[in-house]
XYZ file of C-alpha atoms in Angstrom:
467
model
C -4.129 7.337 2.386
C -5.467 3.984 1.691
C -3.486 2.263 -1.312
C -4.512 -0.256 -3.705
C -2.284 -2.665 -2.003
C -4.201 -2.431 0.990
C -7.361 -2.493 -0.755
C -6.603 -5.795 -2.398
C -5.308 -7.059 0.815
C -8.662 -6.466 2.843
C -10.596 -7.536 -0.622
C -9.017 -10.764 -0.487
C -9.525 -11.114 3.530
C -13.102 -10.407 2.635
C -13.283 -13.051 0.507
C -12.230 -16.099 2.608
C -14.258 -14.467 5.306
C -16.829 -14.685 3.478
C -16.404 -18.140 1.661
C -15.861 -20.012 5.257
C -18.848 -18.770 6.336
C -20.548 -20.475 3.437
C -18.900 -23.757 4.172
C -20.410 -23.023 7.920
C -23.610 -22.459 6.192
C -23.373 -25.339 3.638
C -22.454 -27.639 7.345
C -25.828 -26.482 9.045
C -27.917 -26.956 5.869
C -25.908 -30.646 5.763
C -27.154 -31.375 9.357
C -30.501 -30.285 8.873
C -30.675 -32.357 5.868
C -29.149 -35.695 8.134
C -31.797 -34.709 10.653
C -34.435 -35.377 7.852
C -32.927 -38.917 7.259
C -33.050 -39.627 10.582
C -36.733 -38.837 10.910
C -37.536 -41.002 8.122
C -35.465 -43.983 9.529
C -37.676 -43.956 12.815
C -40.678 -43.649 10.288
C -39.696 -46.484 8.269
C -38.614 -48.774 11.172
C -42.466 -47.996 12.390
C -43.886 -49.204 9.367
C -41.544 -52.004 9.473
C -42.681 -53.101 13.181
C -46.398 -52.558 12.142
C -45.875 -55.003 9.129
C -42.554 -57.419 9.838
C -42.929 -59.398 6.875
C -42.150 -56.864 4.522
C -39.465 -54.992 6.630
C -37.153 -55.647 3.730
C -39.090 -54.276 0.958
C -39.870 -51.103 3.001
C -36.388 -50.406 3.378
C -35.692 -50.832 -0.536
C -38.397 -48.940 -1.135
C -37.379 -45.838 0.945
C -33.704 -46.314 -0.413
C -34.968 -46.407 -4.437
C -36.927 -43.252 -3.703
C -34.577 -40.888 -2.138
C -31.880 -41.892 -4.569
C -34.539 -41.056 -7.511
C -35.232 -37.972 -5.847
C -31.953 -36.800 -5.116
C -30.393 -38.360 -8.714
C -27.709 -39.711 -6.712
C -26.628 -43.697 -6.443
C -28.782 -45.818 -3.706
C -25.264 -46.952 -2.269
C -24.728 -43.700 -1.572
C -28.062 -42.994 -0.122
C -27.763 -45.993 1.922
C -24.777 -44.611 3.739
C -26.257 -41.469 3.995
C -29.307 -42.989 6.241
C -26.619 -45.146 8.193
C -24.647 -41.865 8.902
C -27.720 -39.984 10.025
C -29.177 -42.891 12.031
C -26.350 -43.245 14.158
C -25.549 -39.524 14.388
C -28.713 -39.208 15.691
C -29.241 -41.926 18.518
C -25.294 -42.177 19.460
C -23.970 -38.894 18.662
C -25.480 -35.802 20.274
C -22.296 -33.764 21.042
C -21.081 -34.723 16.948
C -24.637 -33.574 15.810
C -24.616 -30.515 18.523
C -21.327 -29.283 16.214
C -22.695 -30.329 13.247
C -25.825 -28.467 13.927
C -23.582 -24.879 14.778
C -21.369 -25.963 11.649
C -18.167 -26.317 13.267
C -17.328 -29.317 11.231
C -18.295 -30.388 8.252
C -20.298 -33.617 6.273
C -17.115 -35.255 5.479
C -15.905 -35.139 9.523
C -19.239 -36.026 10.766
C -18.895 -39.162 8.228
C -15.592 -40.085 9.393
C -16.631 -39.464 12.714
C -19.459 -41.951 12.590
C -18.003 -44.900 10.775
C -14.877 -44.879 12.846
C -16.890 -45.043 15.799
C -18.446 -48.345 14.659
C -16.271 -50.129 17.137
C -16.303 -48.520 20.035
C -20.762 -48.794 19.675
C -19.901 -52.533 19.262
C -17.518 -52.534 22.354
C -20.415 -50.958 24.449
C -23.098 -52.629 22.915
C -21.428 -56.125 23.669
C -20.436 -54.495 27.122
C -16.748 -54.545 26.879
C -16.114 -50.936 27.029
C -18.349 -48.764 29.235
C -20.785 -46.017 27.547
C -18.612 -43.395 28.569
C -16.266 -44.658 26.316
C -18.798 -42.661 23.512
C -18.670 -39.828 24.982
C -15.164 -39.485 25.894
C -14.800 -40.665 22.026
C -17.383 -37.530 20.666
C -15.423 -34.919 22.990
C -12.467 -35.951 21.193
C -13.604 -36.226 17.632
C -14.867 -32.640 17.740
C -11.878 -31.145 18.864
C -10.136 -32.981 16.099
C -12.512 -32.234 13.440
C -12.436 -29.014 14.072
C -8.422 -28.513 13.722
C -7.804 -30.840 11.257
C -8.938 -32.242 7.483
C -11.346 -34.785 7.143
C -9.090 -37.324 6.288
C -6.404 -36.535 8.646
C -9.688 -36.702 11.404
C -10.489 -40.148 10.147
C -6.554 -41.220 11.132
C -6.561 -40.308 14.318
C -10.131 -41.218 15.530
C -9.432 -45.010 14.110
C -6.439 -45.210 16.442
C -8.513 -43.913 19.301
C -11.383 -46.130 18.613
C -8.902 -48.837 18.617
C -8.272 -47.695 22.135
C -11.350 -47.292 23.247
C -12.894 -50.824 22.177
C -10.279 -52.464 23.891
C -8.981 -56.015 22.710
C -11.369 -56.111 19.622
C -9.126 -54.481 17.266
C -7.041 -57.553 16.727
C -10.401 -59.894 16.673
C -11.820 -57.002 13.916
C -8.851 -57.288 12.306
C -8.323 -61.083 11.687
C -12.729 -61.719 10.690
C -12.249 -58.337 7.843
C -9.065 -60.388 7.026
C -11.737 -62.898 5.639
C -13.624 -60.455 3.325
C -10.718 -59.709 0.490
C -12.432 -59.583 -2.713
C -11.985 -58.634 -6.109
C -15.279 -57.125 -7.905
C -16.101 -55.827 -11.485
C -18.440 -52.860 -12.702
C -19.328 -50.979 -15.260
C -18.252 -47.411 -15.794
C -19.202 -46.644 -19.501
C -17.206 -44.903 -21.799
C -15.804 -48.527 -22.349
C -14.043 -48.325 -19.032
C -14.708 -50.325 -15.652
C -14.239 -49.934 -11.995
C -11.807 -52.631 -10.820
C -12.127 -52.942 -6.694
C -9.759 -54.668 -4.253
C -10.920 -55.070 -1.163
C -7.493 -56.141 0.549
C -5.157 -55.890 3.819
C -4.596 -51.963 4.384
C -1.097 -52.234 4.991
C -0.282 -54.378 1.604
C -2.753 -51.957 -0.296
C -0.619 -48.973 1.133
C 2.713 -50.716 -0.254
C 1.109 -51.366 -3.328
C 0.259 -47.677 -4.321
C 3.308 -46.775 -3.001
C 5.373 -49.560 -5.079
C 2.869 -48.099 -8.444
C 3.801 -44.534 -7.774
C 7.548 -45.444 -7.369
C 7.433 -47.170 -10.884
C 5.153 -44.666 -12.079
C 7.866 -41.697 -11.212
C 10.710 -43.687 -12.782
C 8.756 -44.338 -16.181
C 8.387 -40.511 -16.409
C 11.641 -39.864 -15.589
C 13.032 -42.124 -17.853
C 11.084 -40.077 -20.893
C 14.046 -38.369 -21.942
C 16.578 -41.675 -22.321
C 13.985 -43.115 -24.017
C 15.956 -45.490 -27.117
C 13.172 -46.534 -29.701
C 13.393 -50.687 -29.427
C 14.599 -51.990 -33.077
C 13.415 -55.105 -34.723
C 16.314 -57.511 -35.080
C 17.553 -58.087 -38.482
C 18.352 -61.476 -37.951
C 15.608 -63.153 -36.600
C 16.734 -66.884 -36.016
C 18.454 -68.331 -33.443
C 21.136 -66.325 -32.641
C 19.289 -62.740 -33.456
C 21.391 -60.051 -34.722
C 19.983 -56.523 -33.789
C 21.175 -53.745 -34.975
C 23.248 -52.152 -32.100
C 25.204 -55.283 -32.649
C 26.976 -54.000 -36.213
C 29.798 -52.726 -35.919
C 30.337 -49.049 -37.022
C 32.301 -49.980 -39.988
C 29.892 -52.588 -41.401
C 28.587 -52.008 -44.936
C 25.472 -53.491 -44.236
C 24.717 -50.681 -41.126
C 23.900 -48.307 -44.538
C 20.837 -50.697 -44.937
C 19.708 -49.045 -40.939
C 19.048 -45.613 -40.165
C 18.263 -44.393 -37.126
C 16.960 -40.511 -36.650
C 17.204 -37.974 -33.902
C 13.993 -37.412 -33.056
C 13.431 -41.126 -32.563
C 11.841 -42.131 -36.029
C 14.163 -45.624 -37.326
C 14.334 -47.241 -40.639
C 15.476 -50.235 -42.273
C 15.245 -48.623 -45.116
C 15.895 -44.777 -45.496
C 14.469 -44.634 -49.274
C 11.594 -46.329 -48.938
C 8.198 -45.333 -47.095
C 7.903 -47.542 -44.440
C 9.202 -45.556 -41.405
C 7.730 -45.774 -37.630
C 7.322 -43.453 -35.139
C 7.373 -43.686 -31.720
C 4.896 -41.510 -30.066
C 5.602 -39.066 -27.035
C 4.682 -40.750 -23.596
C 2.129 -38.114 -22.733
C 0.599 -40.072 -19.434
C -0.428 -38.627 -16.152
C 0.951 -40.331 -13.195
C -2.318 -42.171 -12.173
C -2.488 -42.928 -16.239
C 0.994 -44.124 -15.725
C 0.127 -45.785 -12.887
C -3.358 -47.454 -14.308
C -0.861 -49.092 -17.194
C 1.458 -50.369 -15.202
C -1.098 -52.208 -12.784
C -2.173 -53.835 -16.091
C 1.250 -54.898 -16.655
C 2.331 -56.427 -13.858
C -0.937 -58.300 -13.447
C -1.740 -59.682 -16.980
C 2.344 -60.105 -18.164
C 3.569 -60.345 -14.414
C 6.391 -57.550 -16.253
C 6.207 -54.143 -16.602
C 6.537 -52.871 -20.450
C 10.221 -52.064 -21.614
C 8.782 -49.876 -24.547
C 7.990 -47.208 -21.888
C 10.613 -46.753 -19.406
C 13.857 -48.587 -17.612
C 14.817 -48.136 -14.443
C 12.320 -49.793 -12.545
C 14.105 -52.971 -11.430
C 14.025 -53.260 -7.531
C 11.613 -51.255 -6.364
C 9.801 -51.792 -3.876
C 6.702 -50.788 -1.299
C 7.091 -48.751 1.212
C 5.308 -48.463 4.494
C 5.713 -47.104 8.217
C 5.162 -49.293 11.359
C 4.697 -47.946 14.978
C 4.764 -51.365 17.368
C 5.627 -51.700 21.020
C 8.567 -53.611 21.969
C 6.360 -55.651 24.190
C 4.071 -56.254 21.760
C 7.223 -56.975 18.446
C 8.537 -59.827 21.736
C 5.463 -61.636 21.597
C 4.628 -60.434 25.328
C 1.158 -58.861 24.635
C -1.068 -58.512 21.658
C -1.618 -54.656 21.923
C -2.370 -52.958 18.185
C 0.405 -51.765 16.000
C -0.006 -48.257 14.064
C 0.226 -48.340 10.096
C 1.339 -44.964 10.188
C -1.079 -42.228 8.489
C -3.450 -44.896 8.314
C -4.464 -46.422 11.679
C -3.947 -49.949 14.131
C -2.161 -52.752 12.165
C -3.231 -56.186 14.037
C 0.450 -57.161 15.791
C 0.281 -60.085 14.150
C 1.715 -58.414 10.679
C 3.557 -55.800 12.598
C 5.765 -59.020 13.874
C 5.657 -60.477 10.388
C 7.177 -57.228 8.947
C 9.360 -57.042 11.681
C 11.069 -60.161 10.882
C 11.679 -59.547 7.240
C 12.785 -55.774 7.169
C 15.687 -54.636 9.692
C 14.880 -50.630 9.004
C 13.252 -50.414 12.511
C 13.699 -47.276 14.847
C 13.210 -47.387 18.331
C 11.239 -44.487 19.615
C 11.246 -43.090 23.376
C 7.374 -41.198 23.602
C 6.629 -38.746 26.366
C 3.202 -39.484 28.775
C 1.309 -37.695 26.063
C 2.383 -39.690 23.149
C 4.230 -37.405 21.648
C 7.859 -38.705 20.417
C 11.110 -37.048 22.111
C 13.647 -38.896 21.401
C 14.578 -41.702 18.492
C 17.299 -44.652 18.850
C 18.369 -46.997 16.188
C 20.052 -50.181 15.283
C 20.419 -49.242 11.454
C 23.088 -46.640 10.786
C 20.900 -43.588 10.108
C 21.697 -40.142 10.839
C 20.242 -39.080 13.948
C 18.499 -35.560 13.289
C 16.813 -37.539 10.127
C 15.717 -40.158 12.265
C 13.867 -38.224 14.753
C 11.733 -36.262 12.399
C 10.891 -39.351 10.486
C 9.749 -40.487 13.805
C 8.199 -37.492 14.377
C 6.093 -35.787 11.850
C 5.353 -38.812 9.332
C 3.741 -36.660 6.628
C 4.140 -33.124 5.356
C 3.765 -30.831 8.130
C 1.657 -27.884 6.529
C -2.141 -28.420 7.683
C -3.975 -30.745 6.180
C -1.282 -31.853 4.054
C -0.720 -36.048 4.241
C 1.769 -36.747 1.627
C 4.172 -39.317 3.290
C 7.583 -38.683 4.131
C 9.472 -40.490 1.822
C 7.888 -37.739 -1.026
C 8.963 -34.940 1.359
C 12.036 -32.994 1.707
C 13.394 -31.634 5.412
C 12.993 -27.837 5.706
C 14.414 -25.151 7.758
C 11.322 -23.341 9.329
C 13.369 -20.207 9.919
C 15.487 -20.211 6.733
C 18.804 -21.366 7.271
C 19.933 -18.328 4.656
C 18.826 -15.981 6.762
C 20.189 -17.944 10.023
C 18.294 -20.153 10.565
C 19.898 -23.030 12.978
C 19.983 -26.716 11.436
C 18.517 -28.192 15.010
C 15.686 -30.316 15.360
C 13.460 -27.298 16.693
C 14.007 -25.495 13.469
C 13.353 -28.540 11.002
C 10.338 -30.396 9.510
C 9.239 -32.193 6.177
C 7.671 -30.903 3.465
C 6.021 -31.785 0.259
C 7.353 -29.926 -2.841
C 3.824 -28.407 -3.600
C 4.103 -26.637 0.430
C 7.800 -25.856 0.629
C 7.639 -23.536 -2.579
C 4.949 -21.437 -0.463
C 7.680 -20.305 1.608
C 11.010 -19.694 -0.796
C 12.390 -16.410 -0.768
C 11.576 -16.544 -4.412
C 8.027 -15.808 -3.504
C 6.714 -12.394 -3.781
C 5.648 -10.713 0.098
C 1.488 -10.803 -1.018
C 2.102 -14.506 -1.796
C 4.817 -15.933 0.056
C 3.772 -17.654 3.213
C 6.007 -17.938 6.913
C 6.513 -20.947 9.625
C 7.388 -20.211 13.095
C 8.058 -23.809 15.174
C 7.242 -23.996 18.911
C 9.695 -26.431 21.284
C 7.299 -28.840 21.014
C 7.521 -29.576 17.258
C 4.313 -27.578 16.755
C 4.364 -25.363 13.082
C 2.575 -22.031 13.384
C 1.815 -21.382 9.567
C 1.095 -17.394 9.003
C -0.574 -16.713 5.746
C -0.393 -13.761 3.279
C -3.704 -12.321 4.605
C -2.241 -12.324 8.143
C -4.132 -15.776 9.248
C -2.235 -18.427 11.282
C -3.028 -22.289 10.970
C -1.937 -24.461 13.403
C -0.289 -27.735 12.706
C 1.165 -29.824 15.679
C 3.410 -32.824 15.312
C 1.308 -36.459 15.291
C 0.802 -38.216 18.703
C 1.620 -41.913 18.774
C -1.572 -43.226 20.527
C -0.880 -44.908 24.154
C -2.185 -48.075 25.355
C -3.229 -48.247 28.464
């Protein structure tokens, strides 16, 4: 006899089915769709040739009306054409998948632009045209495992690889193109864009978030800031009185944060509740720092000395000056070893890792006094291990796989970090329909088993090697 359990079980099986195969669908419509782009590109590039003086205004004029036709922006269009263009002269075994919807619009773009080296390295003849190939073979088998922007991490390392020395010359000409711009967004608000080094703009959010998460901590110490009553040169404020002073009858300060000089009269202020998201949070405190070079006391303490945090893979070849091979910014991609040596000299919270022929990291040493177990999965898994999942490590927390309650063994096998939003899918606390399992291979590899009986596969990052 079937119960209701069961019946919900397969209902909700039936369901996911069903809703991947959409996104399959939604991925071939999506390719047809970039196929369409790319026959109006060789269209407009023959109207172009037949009339050269007016190439520009052709182009425009194609861009204005498929962004009027679609209603969306004609940046976005414009991208859209690039994507499809080179998808469909440099891409075939990307388009192929694409085509069978095996990965999705937001791969296939990360896919494309990341490969916007290695077409210059071939183009200018300094990597073979192999090198695409070998470069497509590999980006579908990523896309297919992984998140879109997890995809875009790994193929920007590989390209790096693949394109040989340019990474370093890339890096130092986009040095030149940091700009601050200004638009519009209604509503009285505005887009404010940096365009800036990706390993400073990485420390920055990071340094935001940190101040962000102390400001909202801080909500329930928060002392309403009193006007002095004394105002000359030597200001007397009113945590100054002494308990016993007569005139402290003239100050009154209430529990629930509302203050008075004057508890019989009608002039009494409030201090309203700091309702603010963390980006709000973050947003206000961007406007601090730049426009009073302070963050606001009124809101918060506790935000003295902190600072931005990144991670750094280098060789020790390259950190000695001996080569000029590419640095990782970890979770982001190559770091031109110029910076990586510039970091290096002003932070002394450097590992030393020991990677097998694969890339993969076995073993960690270190000259900072670090426990060792810690060390090597920092080195190791330098985000939240549950698929698709990037949150950095230093928002993560280590977790048992097999739950240490049950016996788990506190080994490196047996351990991994997790954000807080992942490791609650697996407490104890859970009920069975909801609660999810982890099973880790020798290898560092996570198998993640679902409630519906589906396993997803994470495996531990590979450092990439260069050869």
């Amino acid at each position: 006899m079937t119960s209701a359990s069961d019946n919900g079980l397969e209902q909700r099986r039936e369901l996911l089915d069903s809703w991947v195969e959409k996104r399959r669908q939604i991925a071939c419509l999506e390719a047809e769709a970039a196929g369409l782009l790319a026959e109006r590109m060789q269209l407009g590039r023959a109207e172009s040739d037949e009339h050269p003086y007016h190439r520009d205004a052709i182009h425009r004029s194609m861009i204005a009306e498929y962004a009027a036709a679609g209603r969306v922006t004609q940046g976005s269009v414009e991208y859209a054409f690039t994507d499809a263009g080179f998808l469909h002269t440099s891409h075939p075994l990307v388009q192929q998948a694409f085509r069978e919807g095996r990965v999705t619009a937001a791969h296939v773009r990360e896919i494309v632009r990341a490969a916007g080296v290695v077409r210059e390295a071939v183009n200018n003849g300094r990597a073979d045209a192999d090198a695409l190939t070998l470069y497509d073979t590999v980006a579908v088998i990523v896309a297919e495992r992984e998140t879109a922007a997890r995809t875009r991490v790994h193929l920007r390392e590989l390209a790096a690889v693949l394109s040989g020395s340019t990474t370093t010359e890339r890096h130092a000409r986009a040095r030149a193109e940091r700009t601050v711009t200004l638009r519009p967004a209604g509503d009285g608000l505005a887009v404010l864009t940096i365009v800036l080094p990706e390993h400073l703009a990485a420390a920055i959010l990071d340094r935001l978030t940190q101040l962000a998460r102390a400001v909202i901590a801080g909500r329930r110490d928060h002392e309403p800031v009193l006007e002095p009553t004394d105002d000359g040169e030597d200001p007397i404020h009113p945590e100054d009185i002494a308990q016993d002073d007569p005139s402290r009858d003239d100050y009154a300060i209430f529990g629930d944060g509302t203050f008075t000089t004057d508890p019989t009269g009608p002039e009494v202020e409030h201090i309203p509740a700091d309702t603010r998201t963390i980006d709000q949070v973050r947003t206000d405190l961007l406007i601090d720092l730049l426009l009073a070079s302070d963050p606001s006391a009124a809101n918060g303490s506790g935000l003295d000395n902190i600072q931005g945090r990144i991670h750094v893979t280098v060789a020790a070849t390259t950190l000695a000056g001996c080569d000029d091979r590419s640095a990782q910014l970890d979770g982001h991609g190559p770091l031109h070893p110029d910076i990586a040596r510039d970091l290096a000299g002003r932070n002394g919270g450097w590992s030393r890792l020991f990677l097998d022929p694969t890339g993969l990291v076995v073993e960690t040493d270190s000259y900072t006094p670090t426990e060792a177990m810690r060390r090597f999965l920092r080195a190791r898994d330098q985000h939240c291990r549950f698929p698709g999942c990037r949150m950095p490590l230093h928002r993560c927390q280590i977790d048992h796989t097999f739950d240490h309650a049950k016996g788990g063994r506190t080994e490196i096998h047996n351990l991994g970090h997790l954000c807080a939003t992942h490791h609650v899918l697996k407490h104890p606390d859970i009920a069975d329909d909801h609660r999810w399992t982890a099973r880790q291979l020798p290898d560092g590899t996570i198998d993640w088993h679902s409630p519906l009986g589906r396993t997803y596969r994470d495996s531990p990052p590979r450092r990439v090697m260069f050869v």
